[in-house]
PDB file of C-alpha atoms in Angstrom:
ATOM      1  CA  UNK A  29     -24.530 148.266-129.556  1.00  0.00           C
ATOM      2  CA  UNK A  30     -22.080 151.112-128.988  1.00  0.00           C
ATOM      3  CA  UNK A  31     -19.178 151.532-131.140  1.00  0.00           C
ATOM      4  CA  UNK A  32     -16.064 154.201-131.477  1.00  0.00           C
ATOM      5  CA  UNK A  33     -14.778 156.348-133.807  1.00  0.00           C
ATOM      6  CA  UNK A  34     -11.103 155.155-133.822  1.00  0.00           C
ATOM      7  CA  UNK A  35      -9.740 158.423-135.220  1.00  0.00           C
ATOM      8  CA  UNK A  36     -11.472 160.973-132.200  1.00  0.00           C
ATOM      9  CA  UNK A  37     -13.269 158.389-129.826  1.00  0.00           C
ATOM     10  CA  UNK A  38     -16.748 159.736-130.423  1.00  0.00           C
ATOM     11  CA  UNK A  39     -19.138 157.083-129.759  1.00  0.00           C
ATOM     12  CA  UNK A  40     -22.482 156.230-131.573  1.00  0.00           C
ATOM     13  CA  UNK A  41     -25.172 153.802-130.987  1.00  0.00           C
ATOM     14  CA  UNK A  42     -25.933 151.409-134.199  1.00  0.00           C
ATOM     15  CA  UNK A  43     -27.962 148.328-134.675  1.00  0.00           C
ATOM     16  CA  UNK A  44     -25.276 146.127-136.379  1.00  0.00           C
ATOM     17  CA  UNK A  45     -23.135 147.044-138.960  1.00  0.00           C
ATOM     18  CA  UNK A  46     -20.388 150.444-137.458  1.00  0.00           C
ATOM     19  CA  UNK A  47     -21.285 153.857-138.966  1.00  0.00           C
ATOM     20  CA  UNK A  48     -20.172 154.913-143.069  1.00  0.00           C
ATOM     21  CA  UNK A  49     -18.634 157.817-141.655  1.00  0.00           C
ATOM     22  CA  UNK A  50     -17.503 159.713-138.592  1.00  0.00           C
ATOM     23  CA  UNK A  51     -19.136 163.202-138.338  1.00  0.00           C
ATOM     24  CA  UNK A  52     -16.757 164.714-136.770  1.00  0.00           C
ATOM     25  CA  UNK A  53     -13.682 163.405-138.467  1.00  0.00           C
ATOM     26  CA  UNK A  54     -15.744 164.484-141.849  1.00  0.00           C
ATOM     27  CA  UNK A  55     -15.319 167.819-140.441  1.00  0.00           C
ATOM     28  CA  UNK A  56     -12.001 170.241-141.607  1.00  0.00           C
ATOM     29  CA  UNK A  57     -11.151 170.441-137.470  1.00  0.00           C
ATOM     30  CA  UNK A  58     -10.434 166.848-137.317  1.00  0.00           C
ATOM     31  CA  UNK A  59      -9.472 164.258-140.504  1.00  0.00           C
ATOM     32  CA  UNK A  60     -10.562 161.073-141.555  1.00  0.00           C
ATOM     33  CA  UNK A  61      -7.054 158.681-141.884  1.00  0.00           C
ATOM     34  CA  UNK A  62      -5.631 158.142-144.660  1.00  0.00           C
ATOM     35  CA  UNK A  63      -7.082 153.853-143.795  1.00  0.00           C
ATOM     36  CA  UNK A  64     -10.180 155.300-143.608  1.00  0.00           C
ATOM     37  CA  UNK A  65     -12.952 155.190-141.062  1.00  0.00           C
ATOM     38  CA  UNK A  66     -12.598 152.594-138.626  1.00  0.00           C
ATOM     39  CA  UNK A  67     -14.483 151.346-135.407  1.00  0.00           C
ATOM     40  CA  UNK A  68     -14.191 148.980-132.548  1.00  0.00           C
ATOM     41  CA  UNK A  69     -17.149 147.826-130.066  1.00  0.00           C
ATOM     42  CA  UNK A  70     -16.853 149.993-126.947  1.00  0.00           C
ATOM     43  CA  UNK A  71     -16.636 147.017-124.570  1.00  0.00           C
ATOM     44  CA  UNK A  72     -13.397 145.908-126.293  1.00  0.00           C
ATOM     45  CA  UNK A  73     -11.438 148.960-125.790  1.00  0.00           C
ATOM     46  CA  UNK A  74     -10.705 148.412-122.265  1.00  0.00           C
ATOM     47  CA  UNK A  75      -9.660 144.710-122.831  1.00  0.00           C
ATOM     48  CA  UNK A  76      -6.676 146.048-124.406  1.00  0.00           C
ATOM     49  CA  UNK A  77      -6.382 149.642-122.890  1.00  0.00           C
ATOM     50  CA  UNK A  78      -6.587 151.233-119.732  1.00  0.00           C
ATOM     51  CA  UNK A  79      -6.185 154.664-117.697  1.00  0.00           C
ATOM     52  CA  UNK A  80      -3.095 155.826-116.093  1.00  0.00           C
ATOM     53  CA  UNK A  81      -3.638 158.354-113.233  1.00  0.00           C
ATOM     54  CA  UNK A  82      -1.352 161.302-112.400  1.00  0.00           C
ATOM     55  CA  UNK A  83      -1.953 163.633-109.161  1.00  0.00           C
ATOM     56  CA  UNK A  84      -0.880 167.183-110.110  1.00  0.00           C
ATOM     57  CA  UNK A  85      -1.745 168.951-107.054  1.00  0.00           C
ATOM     58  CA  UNK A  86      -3.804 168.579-104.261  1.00  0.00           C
ATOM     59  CA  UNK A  87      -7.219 167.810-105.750  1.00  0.00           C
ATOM     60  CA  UNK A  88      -6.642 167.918-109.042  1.00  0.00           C
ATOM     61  CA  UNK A  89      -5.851 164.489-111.063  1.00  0.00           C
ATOM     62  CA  UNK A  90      -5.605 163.731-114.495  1.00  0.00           C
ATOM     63  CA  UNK A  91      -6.701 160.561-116.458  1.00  0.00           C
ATOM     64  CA  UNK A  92      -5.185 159.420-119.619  1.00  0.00           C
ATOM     65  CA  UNK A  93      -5.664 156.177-121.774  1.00  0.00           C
ATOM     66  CA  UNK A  94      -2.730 153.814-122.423  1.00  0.00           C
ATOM     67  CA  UNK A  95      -1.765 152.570-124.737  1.00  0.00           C
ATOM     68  CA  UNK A  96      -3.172 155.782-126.945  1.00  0.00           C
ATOM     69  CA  UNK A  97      -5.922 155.798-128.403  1.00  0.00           C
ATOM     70  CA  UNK A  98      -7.883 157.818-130.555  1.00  0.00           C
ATOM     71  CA  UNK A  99      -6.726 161.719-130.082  1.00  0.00           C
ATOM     72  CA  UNK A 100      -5.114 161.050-127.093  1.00  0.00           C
ATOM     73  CA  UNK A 101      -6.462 163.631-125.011  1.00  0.00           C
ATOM     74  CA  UNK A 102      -6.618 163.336-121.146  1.00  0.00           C
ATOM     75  CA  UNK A 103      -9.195 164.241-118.477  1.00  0.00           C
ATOM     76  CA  UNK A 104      -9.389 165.845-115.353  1.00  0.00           C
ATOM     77  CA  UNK A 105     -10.863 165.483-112.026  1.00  0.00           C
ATOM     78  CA  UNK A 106     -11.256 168.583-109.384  1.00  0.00           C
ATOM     79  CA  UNK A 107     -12.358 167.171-105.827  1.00  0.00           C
ATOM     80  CA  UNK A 108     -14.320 170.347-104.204  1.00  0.00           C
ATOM     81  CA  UNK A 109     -16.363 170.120-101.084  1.00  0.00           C
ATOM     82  CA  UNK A 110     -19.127 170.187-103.184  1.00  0.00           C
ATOM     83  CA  UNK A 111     -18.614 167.357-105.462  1.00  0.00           C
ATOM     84  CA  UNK A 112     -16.372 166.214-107.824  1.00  0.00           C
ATOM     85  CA  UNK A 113     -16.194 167.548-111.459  1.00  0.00           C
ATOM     86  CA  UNK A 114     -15.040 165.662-114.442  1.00  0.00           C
ATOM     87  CA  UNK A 115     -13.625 168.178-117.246  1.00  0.00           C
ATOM     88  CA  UNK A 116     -13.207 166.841-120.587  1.00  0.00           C
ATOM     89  CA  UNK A 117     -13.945 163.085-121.139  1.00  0.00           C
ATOM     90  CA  UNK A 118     -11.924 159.892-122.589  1.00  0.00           C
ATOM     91  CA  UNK A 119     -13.354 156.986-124.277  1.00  0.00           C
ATOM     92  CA  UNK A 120     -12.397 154.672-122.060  1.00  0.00           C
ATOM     93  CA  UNK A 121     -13.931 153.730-118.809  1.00  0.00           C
ATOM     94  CA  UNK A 122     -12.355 150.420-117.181  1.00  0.00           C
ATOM     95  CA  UNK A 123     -13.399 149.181-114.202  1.00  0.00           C
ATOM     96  CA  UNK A 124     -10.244 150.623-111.995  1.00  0.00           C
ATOM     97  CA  UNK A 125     -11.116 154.163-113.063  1.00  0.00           C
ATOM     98  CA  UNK A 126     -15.040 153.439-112.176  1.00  0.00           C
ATOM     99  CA  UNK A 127     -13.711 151.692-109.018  1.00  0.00           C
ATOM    100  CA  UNK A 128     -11.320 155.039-107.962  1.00  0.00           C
ATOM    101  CA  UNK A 129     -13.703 157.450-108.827  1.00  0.00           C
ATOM    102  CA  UNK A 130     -16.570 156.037-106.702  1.00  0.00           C
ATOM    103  CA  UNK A 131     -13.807 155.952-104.063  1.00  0.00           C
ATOM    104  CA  UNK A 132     -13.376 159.607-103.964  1.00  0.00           C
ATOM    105  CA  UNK A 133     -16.848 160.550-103.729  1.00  0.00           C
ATOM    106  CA  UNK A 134     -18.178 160.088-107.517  1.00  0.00           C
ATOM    107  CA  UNK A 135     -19.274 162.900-109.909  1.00  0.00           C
ATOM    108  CA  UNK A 136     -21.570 165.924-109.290  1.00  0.00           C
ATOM    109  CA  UNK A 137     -21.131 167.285-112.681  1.00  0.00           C
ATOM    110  CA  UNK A 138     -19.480 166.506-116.242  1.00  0.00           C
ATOM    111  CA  UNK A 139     -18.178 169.608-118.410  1.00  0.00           C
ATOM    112  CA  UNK A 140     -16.685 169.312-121.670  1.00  0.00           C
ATOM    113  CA  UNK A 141     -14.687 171.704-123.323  1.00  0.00           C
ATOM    114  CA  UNK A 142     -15.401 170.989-127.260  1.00  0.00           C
ATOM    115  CA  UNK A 143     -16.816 167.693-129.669  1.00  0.00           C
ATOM    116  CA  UNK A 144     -13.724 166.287-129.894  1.00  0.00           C
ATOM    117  CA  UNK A 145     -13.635 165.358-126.629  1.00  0.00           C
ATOM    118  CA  UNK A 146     -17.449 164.666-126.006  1.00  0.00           C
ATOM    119  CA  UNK A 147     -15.947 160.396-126.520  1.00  0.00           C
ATOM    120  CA  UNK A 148     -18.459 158.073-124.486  1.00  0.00           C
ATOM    121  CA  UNK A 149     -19.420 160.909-122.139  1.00  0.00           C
ATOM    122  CA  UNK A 150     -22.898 159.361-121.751  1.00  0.00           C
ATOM    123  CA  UNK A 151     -21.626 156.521-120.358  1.00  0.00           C
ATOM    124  CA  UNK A 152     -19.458 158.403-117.480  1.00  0.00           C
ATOM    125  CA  UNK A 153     -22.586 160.182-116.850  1.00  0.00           C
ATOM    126  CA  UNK A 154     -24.676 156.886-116.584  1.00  0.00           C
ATOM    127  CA  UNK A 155     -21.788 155.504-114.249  1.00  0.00           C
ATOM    128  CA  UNK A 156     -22.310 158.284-111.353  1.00  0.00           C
ATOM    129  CA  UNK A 157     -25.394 159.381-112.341  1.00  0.00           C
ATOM    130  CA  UNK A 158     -24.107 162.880-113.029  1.00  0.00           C
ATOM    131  CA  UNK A 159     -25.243 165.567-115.188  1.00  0.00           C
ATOM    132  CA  UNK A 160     -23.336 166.733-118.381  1.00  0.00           C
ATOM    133  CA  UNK A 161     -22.616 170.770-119.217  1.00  0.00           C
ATOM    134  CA  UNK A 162     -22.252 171.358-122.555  1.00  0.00           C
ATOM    135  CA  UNK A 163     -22.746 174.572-124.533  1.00  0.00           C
ATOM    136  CA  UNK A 164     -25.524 175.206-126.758  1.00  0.00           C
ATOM    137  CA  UNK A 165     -23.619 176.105-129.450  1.00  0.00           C
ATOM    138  CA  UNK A 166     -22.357 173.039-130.438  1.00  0.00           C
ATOM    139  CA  UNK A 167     -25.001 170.812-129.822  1.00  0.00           C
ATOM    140  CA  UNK A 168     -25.102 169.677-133.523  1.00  0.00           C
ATOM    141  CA  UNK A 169     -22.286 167.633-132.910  1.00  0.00           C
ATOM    142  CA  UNK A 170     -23.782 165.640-129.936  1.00  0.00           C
ATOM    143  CA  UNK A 171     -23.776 162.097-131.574  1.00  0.00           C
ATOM    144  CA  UNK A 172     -25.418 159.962-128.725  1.00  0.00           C
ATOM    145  CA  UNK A 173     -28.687 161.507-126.757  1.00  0.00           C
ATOM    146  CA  UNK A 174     -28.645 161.102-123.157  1.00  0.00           C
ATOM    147  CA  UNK A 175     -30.873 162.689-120.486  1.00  0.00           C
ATOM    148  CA  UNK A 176     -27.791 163.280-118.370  1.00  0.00           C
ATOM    149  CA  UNK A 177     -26.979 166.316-121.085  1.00  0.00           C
ATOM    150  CA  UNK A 178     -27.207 169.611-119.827  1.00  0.00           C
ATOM    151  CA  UNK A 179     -27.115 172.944-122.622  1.00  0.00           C
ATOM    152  CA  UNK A 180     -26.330 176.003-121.337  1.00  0.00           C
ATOM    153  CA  UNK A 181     -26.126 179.295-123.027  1.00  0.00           C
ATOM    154  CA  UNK A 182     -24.267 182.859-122.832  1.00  0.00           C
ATOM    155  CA  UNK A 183     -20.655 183.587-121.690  1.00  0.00           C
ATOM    156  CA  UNK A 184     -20.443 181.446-118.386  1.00  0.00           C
ATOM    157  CA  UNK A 185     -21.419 179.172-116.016  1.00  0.00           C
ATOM    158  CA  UNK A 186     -20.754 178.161-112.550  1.00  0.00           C
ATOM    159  CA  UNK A 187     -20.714 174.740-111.052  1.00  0.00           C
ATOM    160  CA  UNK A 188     -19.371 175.439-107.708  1.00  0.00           C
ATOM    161  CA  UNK A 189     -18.798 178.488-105.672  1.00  0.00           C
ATOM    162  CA  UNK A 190     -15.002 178.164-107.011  1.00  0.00           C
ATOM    163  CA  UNK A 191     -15.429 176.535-110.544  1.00  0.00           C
ATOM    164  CA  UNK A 192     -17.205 178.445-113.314  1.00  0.00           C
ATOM    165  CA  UNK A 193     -17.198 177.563-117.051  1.00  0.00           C
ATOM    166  CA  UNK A 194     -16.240 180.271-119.976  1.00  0.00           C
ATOM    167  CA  UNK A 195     -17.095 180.178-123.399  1.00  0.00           C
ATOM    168  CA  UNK A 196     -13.792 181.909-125.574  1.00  0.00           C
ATOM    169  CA  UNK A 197     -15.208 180.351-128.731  1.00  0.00           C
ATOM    170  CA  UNK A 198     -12.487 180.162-131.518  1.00  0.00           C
ATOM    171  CA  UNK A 199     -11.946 176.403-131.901  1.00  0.00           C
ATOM    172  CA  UNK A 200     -15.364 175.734-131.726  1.00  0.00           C
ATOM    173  CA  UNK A 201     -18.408 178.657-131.190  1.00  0.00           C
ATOM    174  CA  UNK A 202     -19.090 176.555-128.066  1.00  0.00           C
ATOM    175  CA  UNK A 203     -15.649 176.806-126.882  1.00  0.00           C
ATOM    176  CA  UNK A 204     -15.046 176.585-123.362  1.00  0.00           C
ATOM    177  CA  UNK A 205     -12.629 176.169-120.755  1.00  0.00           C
ATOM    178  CA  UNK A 206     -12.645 175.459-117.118  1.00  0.00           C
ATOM    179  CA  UNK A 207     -11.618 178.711-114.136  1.00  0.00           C
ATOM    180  CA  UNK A 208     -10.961 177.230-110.617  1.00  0.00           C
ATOM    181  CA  UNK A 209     -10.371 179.991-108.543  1.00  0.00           C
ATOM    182  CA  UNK A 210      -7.873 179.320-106.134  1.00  0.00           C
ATOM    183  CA  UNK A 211      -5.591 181.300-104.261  1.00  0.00           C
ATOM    184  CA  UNK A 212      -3.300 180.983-107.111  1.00  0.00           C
ATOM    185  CA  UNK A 213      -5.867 179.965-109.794  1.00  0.00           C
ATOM    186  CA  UNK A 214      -5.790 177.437-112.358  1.00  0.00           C
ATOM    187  CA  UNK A 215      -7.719 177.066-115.752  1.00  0.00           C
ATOM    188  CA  UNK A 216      -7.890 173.641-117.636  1.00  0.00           C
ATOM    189  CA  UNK A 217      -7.926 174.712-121.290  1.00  0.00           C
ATOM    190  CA  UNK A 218      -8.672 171.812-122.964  1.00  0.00           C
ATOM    191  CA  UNK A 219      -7.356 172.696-126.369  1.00  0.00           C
ATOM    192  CA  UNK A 220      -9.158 175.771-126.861  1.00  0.00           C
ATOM    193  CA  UNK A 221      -6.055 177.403-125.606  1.00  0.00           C
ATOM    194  CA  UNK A 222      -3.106 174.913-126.764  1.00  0.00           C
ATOM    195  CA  UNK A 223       0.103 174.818-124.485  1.00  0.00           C
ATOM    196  CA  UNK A 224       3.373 175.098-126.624  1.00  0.00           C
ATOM    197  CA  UNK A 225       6.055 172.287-125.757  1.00  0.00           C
ATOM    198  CA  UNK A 226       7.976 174.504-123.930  1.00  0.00           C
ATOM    199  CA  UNK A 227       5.235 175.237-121.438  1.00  0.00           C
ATOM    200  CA  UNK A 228       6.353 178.498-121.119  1.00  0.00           C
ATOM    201  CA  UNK A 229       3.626 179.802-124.345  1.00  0.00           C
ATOM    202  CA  UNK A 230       0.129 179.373-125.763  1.00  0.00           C
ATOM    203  CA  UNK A 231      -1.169 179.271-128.894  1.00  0.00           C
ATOM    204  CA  UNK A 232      -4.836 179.374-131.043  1.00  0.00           C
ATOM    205  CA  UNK A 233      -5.790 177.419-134.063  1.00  0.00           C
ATOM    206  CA  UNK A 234      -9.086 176.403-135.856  1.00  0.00           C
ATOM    207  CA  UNK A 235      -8.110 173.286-136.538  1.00  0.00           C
ATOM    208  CA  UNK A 236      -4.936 171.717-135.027  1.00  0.00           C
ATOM    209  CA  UNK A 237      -4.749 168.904-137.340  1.00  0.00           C
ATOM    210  CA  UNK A 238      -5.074 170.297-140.671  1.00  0.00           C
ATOM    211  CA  UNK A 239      -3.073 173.642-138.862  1.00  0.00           C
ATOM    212  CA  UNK A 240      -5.489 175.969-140.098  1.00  0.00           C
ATOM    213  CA  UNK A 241      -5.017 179.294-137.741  1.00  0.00           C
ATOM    214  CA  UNK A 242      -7.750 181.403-136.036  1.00  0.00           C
ATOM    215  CA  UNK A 243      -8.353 184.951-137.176  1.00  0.00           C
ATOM    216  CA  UNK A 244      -7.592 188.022-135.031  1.00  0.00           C
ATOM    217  CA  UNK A 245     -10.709 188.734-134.140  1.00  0.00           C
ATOM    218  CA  UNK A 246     -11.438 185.492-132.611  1.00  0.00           C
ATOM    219  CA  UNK A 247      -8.143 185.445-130.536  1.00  0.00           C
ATOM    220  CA  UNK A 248      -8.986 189.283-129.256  1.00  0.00           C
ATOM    221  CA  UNK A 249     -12.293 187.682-128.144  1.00  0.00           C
ATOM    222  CA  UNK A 250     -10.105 184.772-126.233  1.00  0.00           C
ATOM    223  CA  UNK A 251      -7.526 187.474-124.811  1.00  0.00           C
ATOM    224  CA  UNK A 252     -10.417 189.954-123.869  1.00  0.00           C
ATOM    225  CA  UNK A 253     -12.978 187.078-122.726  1.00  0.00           C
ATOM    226  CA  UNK A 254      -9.906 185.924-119.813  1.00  0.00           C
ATOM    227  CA  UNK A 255      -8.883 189.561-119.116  1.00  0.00           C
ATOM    228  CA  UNK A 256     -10.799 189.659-115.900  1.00  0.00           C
ATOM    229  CA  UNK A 257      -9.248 186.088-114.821  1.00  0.00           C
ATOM    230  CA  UNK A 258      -6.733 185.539-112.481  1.00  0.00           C
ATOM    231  CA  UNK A 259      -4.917 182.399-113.257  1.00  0.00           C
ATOM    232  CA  UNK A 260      -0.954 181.311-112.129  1.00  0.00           C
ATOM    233  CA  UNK A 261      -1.559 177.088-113.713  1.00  0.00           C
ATOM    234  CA  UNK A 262      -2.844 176.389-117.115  1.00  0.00           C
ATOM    235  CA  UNK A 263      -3.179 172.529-117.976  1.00  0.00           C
ATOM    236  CA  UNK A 264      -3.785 171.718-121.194  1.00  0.00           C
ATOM    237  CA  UNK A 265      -5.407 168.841-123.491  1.00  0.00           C
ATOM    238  CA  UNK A 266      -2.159 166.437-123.811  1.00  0.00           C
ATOM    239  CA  UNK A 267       0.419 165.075-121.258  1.00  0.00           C
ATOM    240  CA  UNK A 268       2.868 167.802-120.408  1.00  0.00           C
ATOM    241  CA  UNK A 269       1.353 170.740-121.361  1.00  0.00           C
ATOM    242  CA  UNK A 270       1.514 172.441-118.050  1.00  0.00           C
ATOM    243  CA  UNK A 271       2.388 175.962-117.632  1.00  0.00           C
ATOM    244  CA  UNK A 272       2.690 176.236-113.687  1.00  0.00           C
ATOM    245  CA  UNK A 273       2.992 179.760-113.016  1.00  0.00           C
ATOM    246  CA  UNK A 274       2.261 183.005-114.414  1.00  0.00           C
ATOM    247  CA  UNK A 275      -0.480 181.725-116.581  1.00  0.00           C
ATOM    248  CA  UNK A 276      -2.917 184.573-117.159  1.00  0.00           C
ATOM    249  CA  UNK A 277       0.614 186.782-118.420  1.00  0.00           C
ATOM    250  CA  UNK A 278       1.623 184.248-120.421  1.00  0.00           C
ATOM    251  CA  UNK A 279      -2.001 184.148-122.232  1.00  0.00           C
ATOM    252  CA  UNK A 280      -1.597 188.079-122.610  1.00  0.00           C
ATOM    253  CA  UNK A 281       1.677 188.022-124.260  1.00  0.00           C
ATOM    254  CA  UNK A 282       1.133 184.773-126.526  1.00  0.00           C
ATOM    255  CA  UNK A 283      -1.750 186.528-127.637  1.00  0.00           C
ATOM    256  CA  UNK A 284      -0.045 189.968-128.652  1.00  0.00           C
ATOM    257  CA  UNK A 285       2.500 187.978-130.345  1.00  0.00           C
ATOM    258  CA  UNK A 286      -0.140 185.813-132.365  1.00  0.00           C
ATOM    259  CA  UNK A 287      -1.443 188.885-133.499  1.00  0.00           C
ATOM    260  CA  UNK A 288       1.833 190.434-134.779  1.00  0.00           C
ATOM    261  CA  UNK A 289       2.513 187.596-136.528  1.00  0.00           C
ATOM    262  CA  UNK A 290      -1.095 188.225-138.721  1.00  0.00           C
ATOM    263  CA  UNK A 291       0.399 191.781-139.695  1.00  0.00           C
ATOM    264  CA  UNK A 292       1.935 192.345-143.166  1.00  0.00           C
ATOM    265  CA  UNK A 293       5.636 191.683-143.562  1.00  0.00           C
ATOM    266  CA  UNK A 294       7.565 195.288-142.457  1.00  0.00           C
ATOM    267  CA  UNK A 295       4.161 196.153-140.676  1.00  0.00           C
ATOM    268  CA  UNK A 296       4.597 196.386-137.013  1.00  0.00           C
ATOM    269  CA  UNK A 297       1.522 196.010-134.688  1.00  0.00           C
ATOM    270  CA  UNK A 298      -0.086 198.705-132.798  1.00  0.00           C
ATOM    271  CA  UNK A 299      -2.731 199.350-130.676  1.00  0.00           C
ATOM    272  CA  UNK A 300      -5.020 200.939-133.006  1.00  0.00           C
ATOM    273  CA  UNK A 301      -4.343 197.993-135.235  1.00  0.00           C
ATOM    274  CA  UNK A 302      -5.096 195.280-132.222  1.00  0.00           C
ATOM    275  CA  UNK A 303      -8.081 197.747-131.207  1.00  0.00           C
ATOM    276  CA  UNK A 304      -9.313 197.664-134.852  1.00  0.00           C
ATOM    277  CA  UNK A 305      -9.370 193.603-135.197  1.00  0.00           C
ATOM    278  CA  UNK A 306     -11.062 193.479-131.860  1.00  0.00           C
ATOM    279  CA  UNK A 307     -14.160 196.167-133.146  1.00  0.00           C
ATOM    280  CA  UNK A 308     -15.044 194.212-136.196  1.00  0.00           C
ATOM    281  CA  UNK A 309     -16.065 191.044-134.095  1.00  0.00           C
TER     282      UNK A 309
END
């Protein structure tokens, strides 16, 4: 039997009785409730929820689960000529969204960004027999074994001749988000790079929940990591964060004025002093 994490979705296979704990809620990036652990049977959730679809731009759609459940994160689905890629995964998979997906040619390839999101991924990959990308860094928290699971290791990784994963770490040391280089470009960040309400920011934190911040150095590695990129669309984690055009500027400045806001009080930042917390990666 499979059953869910309520808290982040991650699912885990058990032989009657659900799970003491949660791994990854146990862990200070997520939290356990203040209820406590609790579960439900993975072919229950979509008797009472389902996935709304939104089209964002040509190719690019976005799944979400309503009502919400469990983090409340959405995914993402890139139509290229070579195959469709799933980025980031939600627990549930009803039979509309199998249905649709089959409809637009299926899955080549599944790539998360980070655990939290990692949800009933083996069962999307069973669905259209596609294989999962995750990075070898965080393979501790893999819950669920499937043969569909793909490690990779280093700084990147393409899956088409357009879309190429990047590690930035920082949230996780497997950390990655998604380039699809377009005329205009567009990254899906997951919440490795977390879009501000106002869309028009971006922000960095270890652990969102508990709001525990990211040192310097690890937001230098982010900044200097998408340097090269060219990006005008950022889409985030969570319905509405969309930044829609000067993306890759707005990354540069959020992260200068993260890092001012880590000086002393009086102390304004320099370059030496940005230069100094990027050497000491």
């Amino acid at each position: 039997m499979i059953t869910l994490c309520t808290a982040c979705g991650t699912s885990y296979t058990v032989d009657a009785a659900a799970p003491d704990h949660c791994k990854i809620c146990l862990d200070e990036r997520q939290y356990v409730p203040v209820k406590g652990q609790q579960w439900i049977e993975r072919d229950l959730l979509t008797t009472t929820h389902c996935n709304h679809w939104t089209q964002h731009q040509p190719q690019l759609f976005s799944l979400q689960t309503i009502p919400e459940f469990a983090i409340g994160q959405r995914a993402f689905i890139i139509q290229t000529p070579e195959g469709n890629i799933l980025w980031d995964c939600i627990a549930c998979l009803d039979e509309a969204t199998k249905t649709l997906i089959h409809a637009l040619g299926g899955l080549t390839a599944i790539a998360l960004s980070h655990p939290h999101y990692y949800t009933t991924m083996q069962d999307w990959a069973a669905e259209f027999n596609a294989p999962i990308y995750l990075h070898s860094d965080d393979q501790q928290w893999i819950m669920r074994h499937s043969p569909a699971i793909k490690l990779w290791e280093g700084e990147s990784l393409s899956l088409t001749s357009q879309i190429r994963l990047i590690r930035l770490g920082g949230h996780f040391a497997g950390g990655s988000v998604l380039h699809w280089s377009t005329e205009e470009g567009v990254l899906l960040a997951g919440d490795i790079i977390q879009v501000t309400p106002g869309a028009d920011a971006v922000s960095f934190m270890w652990s969102y929940p508990n709001l525990l911040p990211l040192p310097a150095q690890s937001v230098c590695t982010i900044r200097d990591r998408l340097a090269p990129l060219r990006f005008a669309k950022i889409y985030g984690a969570f319905n509405g964060q969309n930044i829609l055009q000067r993306g890759d500027d707005i990354v540069r400045q959020s992260s200068a004025k993260y890092l001012s806001c880590l000086q002393p009080i009086g102390a304004s930042p320099s370059e030496e002093t940005l230069t100094r917390a990027h050497a000491t990666e």
